[in-house]
Structures are given as structure tokens and as C-alpha cells.
Amino acid sequence: MTTTPQAERRAIPRARRAASTPAASEPSAGLLPHTDPVRLLEPDGTPLPPRDDYPEPPVEALREMYRRMVVGRRFDVQATALTKQGRLAVYPSSRGQEACQVGAVLALRDDDWVFPTYRESMALTARGIDPVEVLTLLRGDWHCGYDPTVVHTAPQCTPLATQCVHAAGLAYGESYQGRDTVALAFIGDGATSEGDFHEGVNFAAVFKAPVVYFVQNNKYAISVPLSRQTAAPSLAYKGVGYGVPSEQVDGNDPVAVLAVLTRAVAHARAGKGPYLVEAHTYRMEAHTNADDASRYRDPEEVEQWRDRDPVARLEAYLRRRDALDDAAVAAIAEEAEAYAAALRERMNAQPQVDPLSLFDHVYAEPTPQLVEQREQVRAELAAARDDEGNA
Ligand SMILES: Cc1ncc(C[n+]2csc(CCOP(=O)(O)OP(=O)(O)O)c2C)c(N)n1
Ligand SMILES: [Mg+2]
């Protein structure tokens, strides 16, 4: 008697069937994010009950976080002003995202690697990179103003999500060579729709690369709101599909951001593979200085987020714990002011850029066309200099 595959399948006893098929109903404990974003402080800075899964970071770390957030915000305001003065070609502000920008940096060691996007200038300055070097790209002077290998920070990526693949490769390489380096890749909500995000996360999961994918869900991809971007209940679920433990956090709660990222980094460093964290936050300014957000955002929505300001929230909490007083707040504000003044002054100096450097590093061996074009530019520059000399 012949049997159909369906009939054979029916003939397998239930217990054996369960053992032989990877059961779809197996619980994915340890992978799923909490249904509500992790939160340790109320928006007004009142502490919530402590949690075993996310212990509160030491108060000194939180004080340092506050300091870097205040300086970071001042840097951000200054950079925006520099675009209006024609000193900077473009600036994507991260105002409102200070807890994410600084928390990510504080959760890492100096020898860990950061893979930033164009939005992360504040994170890079919080990491201690010279602000003029950070702004070199956005001034249009050069691809990157700092040496990535020295500061363990990749160039800021404008092509969306490409850094997710770079981070997976670097982290895999580091662990392959026996080092316990962690890579943290920043990514926006909109960029989680890009193929590179999915390929990076999948590669990291399969090869257990120590990467933390840190999604800053600031609710918009330029003018596209989150509701037009995804139908997922949370972007954190995008990690679960690849077998990556994932969490969501209130991105405007600095204490929770640092606590969750600290755990994510420890997980990756322990050799357990990647981790994905989605931070719910909000971009207070326009996408860049070239964008008018009032054309697609309701001012009331922006006002609601003003009440969840991460800097004020941490300040209120630290004052409550007697870890910050008026004198300390004033001293940090003064430091931020001096930081901005020094940046302003240095950015007023005209950069010395060699136009011919445009042709360097395109290929190891320049193509004949590039050689010809380089010669053309060189001749034009020489002619312009001669004209100036004769005038
Ligand atoms: C591959 C690619 N496609 C499109 C763009 C144009 N672009 C620049 S920023 C942006 C929106 C990204 O939004 P999101 O990922 O949420 O990051 P955010 O700017 O909000 O930080 C788009 C579509 C790009 N830079 N790269
Ligand atoms: Mg966004």
C-alpha cells in the first residue's frame, strides 16, 4: 500500500513529531523585548521602583552623563548656528536625543568601536573626539576629519544602514582574533527598512558577532512618520526574527538608556552575540537645517515631547539624590559655553583644503580618466593663480 506524505506525517506519534520538527511554538524566552519600554525615571525625574533586570548605573556615571549631555546640547545649538553663518554646509541636529547619544558612548570602553550615522555628531564629541574634526565631513572639507583607527570610531555614514554591515564585520573580525571588543552601530527608525540593516543583524546573529544595534526611533525619517514606515508593534521585534535578544527603552530616560545599553554591551562582550535596543525618543529639531519640519509635524506633538526633556529629567533626579546642586549646574553650563565659544572661533578660520586631494584615495591606481581630470583641475587652478597675479 502506498501512502501520501500527509498520511505518513499523521502516522508519526505526536511526541516524536514534536522532537523531529523544530517546534514553531517553542518559547523564545530571553529574546523578546518587554511590551512597554524600560523606564527607571518618571518624566519629572521621580525614580520608579528599582528592577533586578536593569540595575541602576552608579551615581558618578549619571553625573558624568549629565555633564556630557549639557555640553552636547550646547555643541548641537552651536553647530546649528554655524550652518546659518555659512560655516557648515549641513547639520542634522540630535537635540532631544541626548540621553541616547551620550548613553551609548558611556556604555562602551574606549577601545570598543562606534559606527555612527550623520545624526551622531554629539555622540562623537561626547566620546572626546575634537569637535572641529567631527564637523569636517559636514563642512564638506573631507570624508572624515578624525582617524577612525585612533578613536575607534568609523566615519559617519550617510548611506542609510551601511554601517550595520560594517559593524558586523569588524566585530566578527575582532572576536575571531581573540579580542573582546564590542561594536555599537547607531541606526534610525527609517533605516531599519533598509536591506543592509537586515543583512548586518542576520550576519551578526549567525556568526555571534559582538554588536549592539542601537535603534534611535525618533519617530520620523525626514518627513515620513513611523506609522508609514512599519507595521511592527516595536522596532525591537526586528531583532527577534533573527534570533537576537532585543529590548525597548524610553530613550528620553537617561538612567534607563544607560542601564539597558550596559546590559546589551555586557551580553555582546561575554561572547553571546549581538543585541538590539530600540530607544523611543524624538527629534526636536528639523531633519537638518535644510528641512522645514512644520510642514509635516503638528506643533502640539513637539510640545508634548518638550515635557519629556532628557536633560531636565536627569538634572531633577540628580538634584533629588543630592548629586547635583546650583553651583555644579552653573559650573557645567559655564564649561558648555566655553566649549561652544572655542568651537565657534576655530570654525571661523578658513579651512585650508587642497582641491587636488579630491583625486586621492579613489583607487589605489588612478584610472587614465582620473589622471586626465586631475591634470585639467591642476591647470585651471594654475591659470586662476596667474590671473590673480596679473590683476
Ligand atoms: C540608502 C539611502 N537612501 C536614502 C537616503 C536619503 N535619506 C537621508 S536621511 C533619510 C531618513 C532616515 O531616517 P532615520 O533612519 O529614521 O534616521 P534619522 O534621520 O531620523 O536619524 C533618508 C531617507 C540615504 N541617505 N541613503
Ligand atoms: Mg528617524
Tab-separated table of C-alpha atoms and ligand atoms in Angstrom:
chain	number	residue	atom	x	y	z
A	1	MET	CA	0.000	0.000	0.000
A	2	THR	CA	1.347	3.435	-0.885
A	3	THR	CA	0.932	6.349	1.497
A	4	THR	CA	0.878	10.061	0.847
A	5	PRO	CA	3.405	12.250	2.726
A	6	GLN	CA	0.489	13.704	4.678
A	7	ALA	CA	-0.591	10.226	5.732
A	8	GLU	CA	2.968	9.353	6.802
A	9	ARG	CA	3.106	12.507	8.823
A	10	ARG	CA	-0.171	11.649	10.509
A	11	ALA	CA	1.281	8.240	11.377
A	12	ILE	CA	4.196	9.704	13.408
A	13	PRO	CA	3.330	9.629	17.092
A	14	ARG	CA	2.752	13.101	18.483
A	15	ALA	CA	5.784	13.039	20.843
A	16	ARG	CA	8.219	12.012	18.091
A	17	ARG	CA	6.804	14.575	15.721
A	18	ALA	CA	7.463	17.301	18.242
A	19	ALA	CA	11.052	16.169	18.677
A	20	SER	CA	11.778	15.848	14.969
A	21	THR	CA	10.382	19.202	13.867
A	22	PRO	CA	11.796	22.475	15.191
A	23	ALA	CA	8.624	23.436	17.015
A	24	ALA	CA	7.324	26.824	16.000
A	25	SER	CA	5.715	27.154	19.389
A	26	GLU	CA	8.973	26.916	21.356
A	27	PRO	CA	9.146	29.855	23.730
A	28	SER	CA	11.695	32.452	22.656
A	29	ALA	CA	12.488	33.377	26.242
A	30	GLY	CA	15.314	35.857	26.512
A	31	LEU	CA	14.759	37.228	23.024
A	32	LEU	CA	11.550	39.194	23.343
A	33	PRO	CA	11.532	42.833	24.386
A	34	HIS	CA	9.326	43.977	27.232
A	35	THR	CA	5.904	45.047	25.997
A	36	ASP	CA	6.451	48.525	27.441
A	37	PRO	CA	9.754	50.357	27.029
A	38	VAL	CA	12.023	50.021	30.075
A	39	ARG	CA	11.817	53.111	32.243
A	40	LEU	CA	13.554	53.894	35.542
A	41	LEU	CA	12.576	57.562	35.936
A	42	GLU	CA	9.277	59.375	35.533
A	43	PRO	CA	9.448	62.285	33.061
A	44	ASP	CA	9.774	64.689	36.011
A	45	GLY	CA	12.794	62.792	37.392
A	46	THR	CA	10.946	60.853	40.098
A	47	PRO	CA	12.554	57.404	40.433
A	48	LEU	CA	10.462	54.327	39.669
A	49	PRO	CA	10.906	51.119	41.716
A	50	PRO	CA	14.336	49.524	41.065
A	51	ARG	CA	14.433	46.478	38.777
A	52	ASP	CA	16.596	43.376	39.008
A	53	ASP	CA	16.992	43.046	35.237
A	54	TYR	CA	18.283	46.594	34.764
A	55	PRO	CA	20.194	47.756	37.857
A	56	GLU	CA	20.662	51.492	38.110
A	57	PRO	CA	24.113	52.719	37.000
A	58	PRO	CA	26.372	54.271	39.686
A	59	VAL	CA	25.542	57.874	40.515
A	60	GLU	CA	29.001	59.101	39.392
A	61	ALA	CA	28.305	57.688	35.931
A	62	LEU	CA	24.970	59.509	35.860
A	63	ARG	CA	26.603	62.772	36.889
A	64	GLU	CA	29.133	62.380	34.095
A	65	MET	CA	26.267	61.587	31.740
A	66	TYR	CA	24.543	64.830	32.743
A	67	ARG	CA	27.740	66.814	32.148
A	68	ARG	CA	28.242	65.364	28.677
A	69	MET	CA	24.566	65.840	27.796
A	70	VAL	CA	24.682	69.533	28.732
A	71	VAL	CA	27.904	70.102	26.779
A	72	GLY	CA	26.459	68.020	23.909
A	73	ARG	CA	23.307	70.103	23.727
A	74	ARG	CA	25.347	73.305	23.644
A	75	PHE	CA	27.508	71.840	20.897
A	76	ASP	CA	24.355	70.977	18.937
A	77	VAL	CA	22.964	74.523	19.214
A	78	GLN	CA	26.340	75.926	18.140
A	79	ALA	CA	26.588	73.625	15.140
A	80	THR	CA	23.102	74.667	14.000
A	81	ALA	CA	24.137	78.324	14.310
A	82	LEU	CA	27.243	77.638	12.208
A	83	THR	CA	25.041	76.496	9.308
A	84	LYS	CA	23.279	79.862	9.411
A	85	GLN	CA	26.625	81.643	9.319
A	86	GLY	CA	27.721	79.653	6.264
A	87	ARG	CA	30.450	77.877	8.229
A	88	LEU	CA	28.870	74.469	7.964
A	89	ALA	CA	27.190	73.047	4.855
A	90	VAL	CA	24.622	70.960	6.712
A	91	TYR	CA	23.890	69.836	10.268
A	92	PRO	CA	21.486	67.095	11.393
A	93	SER	CA	20.591	68.025	14.967
A	94	SER	CA	20.209	65.434	17.720
A	95	ARG	CA	18.527	67.775	20.176
A	96	GLY	CA	16.135	65.718	22.305
A	97	GLN	CA	18.213	62.574	21.728
A	98	GLU	CA	20.951	63.495	24.227
A	99	ALA	CA	20.303	60.513	26.516
A	100	CYS	CA	20.821	58.143	23.566
A	101	GLN	CA	23.837	59.952	22.157
A	102	VAL	CA	25.698	60.090	25.457
A	103	GLY	CA	24.371	56.854	26.985
A	104	ALA	CA	25.690	54.819	24.059
A	105	VAL	CA	29.162	56.268	24.447
A	106	LEU	CA	29.241	55.799	28.219
A	107	ALA	CA	28.213	52.160	27.960
A	108	LEU	CA	31.349	51.429	25.912
A	109	ARG	CA	35.074	51.179	26.636
A	110	ASP	CA	37.453	53.458	24.751
A	111	ASP	CA	38.746	50.519	22.720
A	112	ASP	CA	35.248	49.465	21.644
A	113	TRP	CA	34.078	50.643	18.227
A	114	VAL	CA	31.291	53.070	17.352
A	115	PHE	CA	29.581	53.028	13.920
A	116	PRO	CA	27.717	56.345	13.664
A	117	THR	CA	25.353	57.931	11.152
A	118	TYR	CA	25.196	61.602	10.129
A	119	ARG	CA	22.953	62.185	13.211
A	120	GLU	CA	25.656	61.244	15.743
A	121	SER	CA	27.949	64.294	15.891
A	122	MET	CA	27.002	64.751	19.537
A	123	ALA	CA	27.892	61.156	20.401
A	124	LEU	CA	31.284	61.610	18.775
A	125	THR	CA	32.088	64.798	20.658
A	126	ALA	CA	30.842	63.097	23.850
A	127	ARG	CA	33.377	60.379	23.049
A	128	GLY	CA	36.079	63.022	23.242
A	129	ILE	CA	36.724	63.496	19.513
A	130	ASP	CA	37.755	67.039	18.583
A	131	PRO	CA	34.528	68.848	17.506
A	132	VAL	CA	36.222	70.505	14.522
A	133	GLU	CA	37.346	67.076	13.323
A	134	VAL	CA	33.784	65.796	13.821
A	135	LEU	CA	32.360	68.636	11.696
A	136	THR	CA	34.907	68.255	8.876
A	137	LEU	CA	32.551	65.981	6.920
A	138	LEU	CA	29.548	68.266	7.385
A	139	ARG	CA	31.642	71.279	6.367
A	140	GLY	CA	32.405	69.433	3.144
A	141	ASP	CA	36.169	69.551	3.621
A	142	TRP	CA	36.932	65.859	3.684
A	143	HIS	CA	35.233	62.492	4.096
A	144	CYS	CA	36.148	62.272	7.758
A	145	GLY	CA	38.095	64.634	9.985
A	146	TYR	CA	39.414	62.115	12.519
A	147	ASP	CA	41.462	58.969	12.172
A	148	PRO	CA	38.976	56.114	12.738
A	149	THR	CA	41.681	53.701	13.815
A	150	VAL	CA	42.865	56.048	16.572
A	151	VAL	CA	39.465	56.881	18.062
A	152	HIS	CA	37.847	53.535	17.232
A	153	THR	CA	35.001	55.337	15.524
A	154	ALA	CA	34.032	54.714	11.909
A	155	PRO	CA	33.313	57.665	9.600
A	156	GLN	CA	29.730	58.925	9.896
A	157	CYS	CA	27.576	57.046	7.357
A	158	THR	CA	25.162	58.916	5.139
A	159	PRO	CA	24.086	55.923	3.014
A	160	LEU	CA	21.437	54.500	5.329
A	161	ALA	CA	22.207	51.296	7.267
A	162	THR	CA	25.525	50.519	5.583
A	163	GLN	CA	27.191	50.875	8.988
A	164	CYS	CA	25.210	47.831	10.215
A	165	VAL	CA	27.177	45.595	7.886
A	166	HIS	CA	30.493	47.291	8.665
A	167	ALA	CA	29.899	46.850	12.413
A	168	ALA	CA	29.105	43.155	11.996
A	169	GLY	CA	32.301	42.603	10.002
A	170	LEU	CA	34.531	44.495	12.385
A	171	ALA	CA	33.051	42.840	15.471
A	172	TYR	CA	33.373	39.392	13.930
A	173	GLY	CA	36.993	40.120	12.993
A	174	GLU	CA	37.816	41.294	16.496
A	175	SER	CA	36.346	38.227	18.165
A	176	TYR	CA	38.000	35.979	15.571
A	177	GLN	CA	41.324	37.418	16.675
A	178	GLY	CA	40.539	36.726	20.326
A	179	ARG	CA	39.768	40.276	21.429
A	180	ASP	CA	36.688	41.149	23.476
A	181	THR	CA	35.946	44.404	21.616
A	182	VAL	CA	32.278	45.355	21.161
A	183	ALA	CA	30.928	47.371	18.217
A	184	LEU	CA	27.896	49.608	18.622
A	185	ALA	CA	26.045	50.600	15.462
A	186	PHE	CA	23.615	53.507	15.635
A	187	ILE	CA	20.641	53.313	13.308
A	188	GLY	CA	17.486	55.350	12.754
A	189	ASP	CA	13.903	54.066	12.684
A	190	GLY	CA	13.574	54.636	8.938
A	191	ALA	CA	16.856	52.890	8.157
A	192	THR	CA	15.589	49.649	9.727
A	193	SER	CA	13.638	49.247	6.466
A	194	GLU	CA	16.905	49.000	4.519
A	195	GLY	CA	18.303	45.650	3.404
A	196	ASP	CA	21.704	46.395	4.923
A	197	PHE	CA	20.151	46.552	8.390
A	198	HIS	CA	18.675	43.072	7.983
A	199	GLU	CA	21.812	41.613	6.439
A	200	GLY	CA	24.007	43.081	9.165
A	201	VAL	CA	21.809	41.835	12.014
A	202	ASN	CA	21.470	38.391	10.440
A	203	PHE	CA	25.200	38.019	9.855
A	204	ALA	CA	25.976	39.149	13.403
A	205	ALA	CA	23.436	36.682	14.813
A	206	VAL	CA	24.633	33.677	12.812
A	207	PHE	CA	28.316	34.365	13.498
A	208	LYS	CA	27.760	35.614	17.058
A	209	ALA	CA	29.474	38.902	16.297
A	210	PRO	CA	29.561	41.166	19.371
A	211	VAL	CA	27.489	44.053	18.027
A	212	VAL	CA	24.911	46.216	19.755
A	213	TYR	CA	22.424	47.564	17.231
A	214	PHE	CA	21.071	50.731	18.759
A	215	VAL	CA	17.919	51.972	17.031
A	216	GLN	CA	17.085	55.562	17.832
A	217	ASN	CA	13.411	55.664	16.999
A	218	ASN	CA	12.934	59.422	16.779
A	219	LYS	CA	9.574	58.850	15.061
A	220	TYR	CA	10.486	60.308	11.656
A	221	ALA	CA	12.601	59.522	8.626
A	222	ILE	CA	12.780	63.069	7.294
A	223	SER	CA	9.031	63.670	6.728
A	224	VAL	CA	7.945	60.006	6.854
A	225	PRO	CA	6.323	59.156	10.203
A	226	LEU	CA	6.860	55.783	11.854
A	227	SER	CA	3.280	54.704	11.015
A	228	ARG	CA	4.172	54.837	7.276
A	229	GLN	CA	7.465	53.042	7.875
A	230	THR	CA	6.475	49.846	9.641
A	231	ALA	CA	3.533	47.818	10.903
A	232	ALA	CA	5.682	46.144	13.586
A	233	PRO	CA	4.466	46.753	17.170
A	234	SER	CA	8.020	47.779	18.057
A	235	LEU	CA	11.198	48.028	16.004
A	236	ALA	CA	12.807	45.821	18.668
A	237	TYR	CA	10.865	42.883	17.208
A	238	LYS	CA	13.011	43.142	14.109
A	239	GLY	CA	15.870	41.630	16.117
A	240	VAL	CA	13.796	38.724	17.420
A	241	GLY	CA	13.202	37.395	13.903
A	242	TYR	CA	16.951	36.885	13.546
A	243	GLY	CA	17.358	35.276	16.962
A	244	VAL	CA	18.803	38.428	18.521
A	245	PRO	CA	17.793	39.337	22.088
A	246	SER	CA	16.071	42.687	21.865
A	247	GLU	CA	14.773	45.341	24.210
A	248	GLN	CA	12.961	48.626	24.044
A	249	VAL	CA	13.683	51.540	26.318
A	250	ASP	CA	12.387	55.021	26.995
A	251	GLY	CA	15.060	56.919	25.068
A	252	ASN	CA	14.438	60.134	26.985
A	253	ASP	CA	15.111	58.448	30.334
A	254	PRO	CA	18.904	58.729	30.680
A	255	VAL	CA	19.094	56.287	33.599
A	256	ALA	CA	17.169	53.596	31.708
A	257	VAL	CA	19.134	54.141	28.478
A	258	LEU	CA	22.455	53.661	30.259
A	259	ALA	CA	21.160	50.655	32.226
A	260	VAL	CA	19.799	48.870	29.147
A	261	LEU	CA	22.826	49.591	26.965
A	262	THR	CA	25.185	48.474	29.740
A	263	ARG	CA	23.433	45.121	29.785
A	264	ALA	CA	23.447	44.885	25.984
A	265	VAL	CA	27.183	45.611	25.819
A	266	ALA	CA	27.930	43.069	28.592
A	267	HIS	CA	25.955	40.444	26.649
A	268	ALA	CA	27.953	41.082	23.478
A	269	ARG	CA	31.279	41.196	25.326
A	270	ALA	CA	30.560	37.871	27.014
A	271	GLY	CA	30.548	36.202	23.584
A	272	LYS	CA	26.785	35.694	23.450
A	273	GLY	CA	26.367	37.511	20.132
A	274	PRO	CA	24.527	40.666	19.126
A	275	TYR	CA	21.821	42.579	20.975
A	276	LEU	CA	19.288	45.047	19.649
A	277	VAL	CA	17.963	48.016	21.593
A	278	GLU	CA	15.207	50.308	20.391
A	279	ALA	CA	15.094	53.681	22.149
A	280	HIS	CA	11.868	55.655	21.891
A	281	THR	CA	12.874	59.269	21.534
A	282	TYR	CA	12.075	62.331	19.450
A	283	ARG	CA	13.940	64.621	17.081
A	284	MET	CA	13.115	68.080	18.464
A	285	GLU	CA	14.563	69.980	15.504
A	286	ALA	CA	14.037	69.562	11.773
A	287	HIS	CA	15.788	66.696	9.957
A	288	THR	CA	18.615	69.104	9.070
A	289	ASN	CA	18.921	72.863	8.714
A	290	ALA	CA	17.703	72.363	5.119
A	291	ASP	CA	14.335	70.928	6.239
A	292	ASP	CA	11.130	72.616	7.452
A	293	ALA	CA	9.531	70.204	9.941
A	294	SER	CA	6.458	72.404	10.437
A	295	ARG	CA	5.242	71.165	7.045
A	296	TYR	CA	4.699	67.641	8.334
A	297	ARG	CA	4.610	67.812	12.160
A	298	ASP	CA	1.955	69.095	14.472
A	299	PRO	CA	3.427	71.718	16.865
A	300	GLU	CA	1.395	70.139	19.681
A	301	GLU	CA	3.269	66.881	19.218
A	302	VAL	CA	6.584	68.703	19.536
A	303	GLU	CA	5.359	70.437	22.698
A	304	GLN	CA	4.406	67.113	24.275
A	305	TRP	CA	7.957	65.887	23.797
A	306	ARG	CA	9.367	69.091	25.257
A	307	ASP	CA	7.846	67.938	28.551
A	308	ARG	CA	9.913	64.738	28.355
A	309	ASP	CA	13.231	66.545	28.012
A	310	PRO	CA	16.053	64.130	28.940
A	311	VAL	CA	18.435	66.796	30.270
A	312	ALA	CA	15.887	68.320	32.669
A	313	ARG	CA	14.820	64.825	33.717
A	314	LEU	CA	18.318	63.755	34.732
A	315	GLU	CA	19.038	67.075	36.398
A	316	ALA	CA	15.885	66.767	38.544
A	317	TYR	CA	16.806	63.219	39.531
A	318	LEU	CA	20.414	64.072	40.448
A	319	ARG	CA	19.295	67.083	42.495
A	320	ARG	CA	16.839	64.842	44.321
A	321	ARG	CA	19.728	62.499	45.154
A	322	ASP	CA	21.934	65.424	46.266
A	323	ALA	CA	24.387	64.573	43.498
A	324	LEU	CA	23.954	67.981	41.844
A	325	ASP	CA	23.399	71.491	43.235
A	326	ASP	CA	23.114	75.016	41.813
A	327	ALA	CA	26.885	75.528	41.864
A	328	ALA	CA	27.572	72.301	39.963
A	329	VAL	CA	24.853	73.057	37.397
A	330	ALA	CA	26.304	76.558	36.856
A	331	ALA	CA	29.855	75.192	36.503
A	332	ILE	CA	28.759	72.670	33.882
A	333	ALA	CA	26.807	75.363	31.988
A	334	GLU	CA	29.937	77.515	32.002
A	335	GLU	CA	32.029	74.644	30.688
A	336	ALA	CA	29.484	74.129	27.879
A	337	GLU	CA	29.619	77.818	26.991
A	338	ALA	CA	33.426	77.791	26.803
A	339	TYR	CA	33.287	74.653	24.635
A	340	ALA	CA	30.910	76.369	22.181
A	341	ALA	CA	32.960	79.593	22.118
A	342	ALA	CA	36.167	77.697	21.289
A	343	LEU	CA	34.372	75.763	18.555
A	344	ARG	CA	32.922	78.976	17.083
A	345	GLU	CA	36.300	80.600	16.949
A	346	ARG	CA	38.031	77.635	15.349
A	347	MET	CA	35.265	77.200	12.771
A	348	ASN	CA	35.625	80.858	11.752
A	349	ALA	CA	39.096	80.140	10.443
A	350	GLN	CA	39.033	79.445	6.717
A	351	PRO	CA	39.945	75.779	6.167
A	352	GLN	CA	42.990	75.041	4.031
A	353	VAL	CA	41.839	72.450	1.547
A	354	ASP	CA	43.903	71.231	-1.387
A	355	PRO	CA	41.419	70.790	-4.277
A	356	LEU	CA	43.668	68.178	-5.845
A	357	SER	CA	43.238	65.939	-2.800
A	358	LEU	CA	39.804	65.217	-4.266
A	359	PHE	CA	41.505	62.686	-6.513
A	360	ASP	CA	43.456	60.914	-3.781
A	361	HIS	CA	42.340	57.518	-2.493
A	362	VAL	CA	39.632	56.995	-5.134
A	363	TYR	CA	41.570	53.981	-6.414
A	364	ALA	CA	44.920	52.527	-5.349
A	365	GLU	CA	45.951	53.036	-9.003
A	366	PRO	CA	44.172	56.029	-10.595
A	367	THR	CA	42.368	55.354	-13.869
A	368	PRO	CA	43.567	57.206	-17.020
A	369	GLN	CA	40.365	59.313	-16.865
A	370	LEU	CA	41.129	60.390	-13.294
A	371	VAL	CA	44.699	61.284	-14.214
A	372	GLU	CA	43.365	63.412	-17.073
A	373	GLN	CA	40.767	65.123	-14.891
A	374	ARG	CA	43.315	65.806	-12.185
A	375	GLU	CA	45.593	67.450	-14.722
A	376	GLN	CA	42.682	69.549	-16.003
A	377	VAL	CA	41.886	70.832	-12.483
A	378	ARG	CA	45.571	71.483	-11.781
A	379	ALA	CA	45.873	73.558	-14.979
A	380	GLU	CA	42.708	75.530	-14.173
A	381	LEU	CA	43.962	76.324	-10.666
A	382	ALA	CA	47.331	77.430	-12.036
A	383	ALA	CA	45.603	79.668	-14.619
A	384	ALA	CA	43.412	81.201	-11.895
A	385	ARG	CA	46.512	81.920	-9.791
A	386	ASP	CA	48.202	83.570	-12.794
A	387	ASP	CA	45.116	85.747	-13.389
A	388	GLU	CA	45.170	86.837	-9.731
A	389	GLY	CA	48.889	87.627	-10.027
A	390	ASN	CA	48.316	89.789	-13.128
A	391	ALA	CA	45.332	91.646	-11.689
B	1	LIG	C1	20.406	54.403	1.078
B	1	LIG	C2	19.831	55.753	1.310
B	1	LIG	N1	18.574	56.035	0.911
B	1	LIG	C3	18.044	57.269	1.147
B	1	LIG	C4	18.782	58.231	1.763
B	1	LIG	C5	18.182	59.626	1.999
B	1	LIG	N2	17.914	59.829	3.442
B	1	LIG	C6	18.796	60.519	4.215
B	1	LIG	S1	18.311	60.581	5.797
B	1	LIG	C7	16.900	59.714	5.484
B	1	LIG	C8	15.927	59.400	6.589
B	1	LIG	C9	16.464	58.429	7.592
B	1	LIG	O1	15.634	58.355	8.705
B	1	LIG	P1	16.005	57.555	10.000
B	1	LIG	O2	16.657	56.263	9.645
B	1	LIG	O3	14.794	57.482	10.829
B	1	LIG	O4	17.138	58.437	10.713
B	1	LIG	P2	17.040	59.926	11.313
B	1	LIG	O5	17.429	60.855	10.186
B	1	LIG	O6	15.656	60.146	11.785
B	1	LIG	O7	18.037	59.965	12.396
B	1	LIG	C10	16.813	59.393	4.125
B	1	LIG	C11	15.702	58.649	3.511
B	1	LIG	C12	20.101	57.915	2.159
B	1	LIG	N3	20.889	58.774	2.806
B	1	LIG	N4	20.599	56.664	1.939
B	2	MG	MG	14.269	58.721	12.421
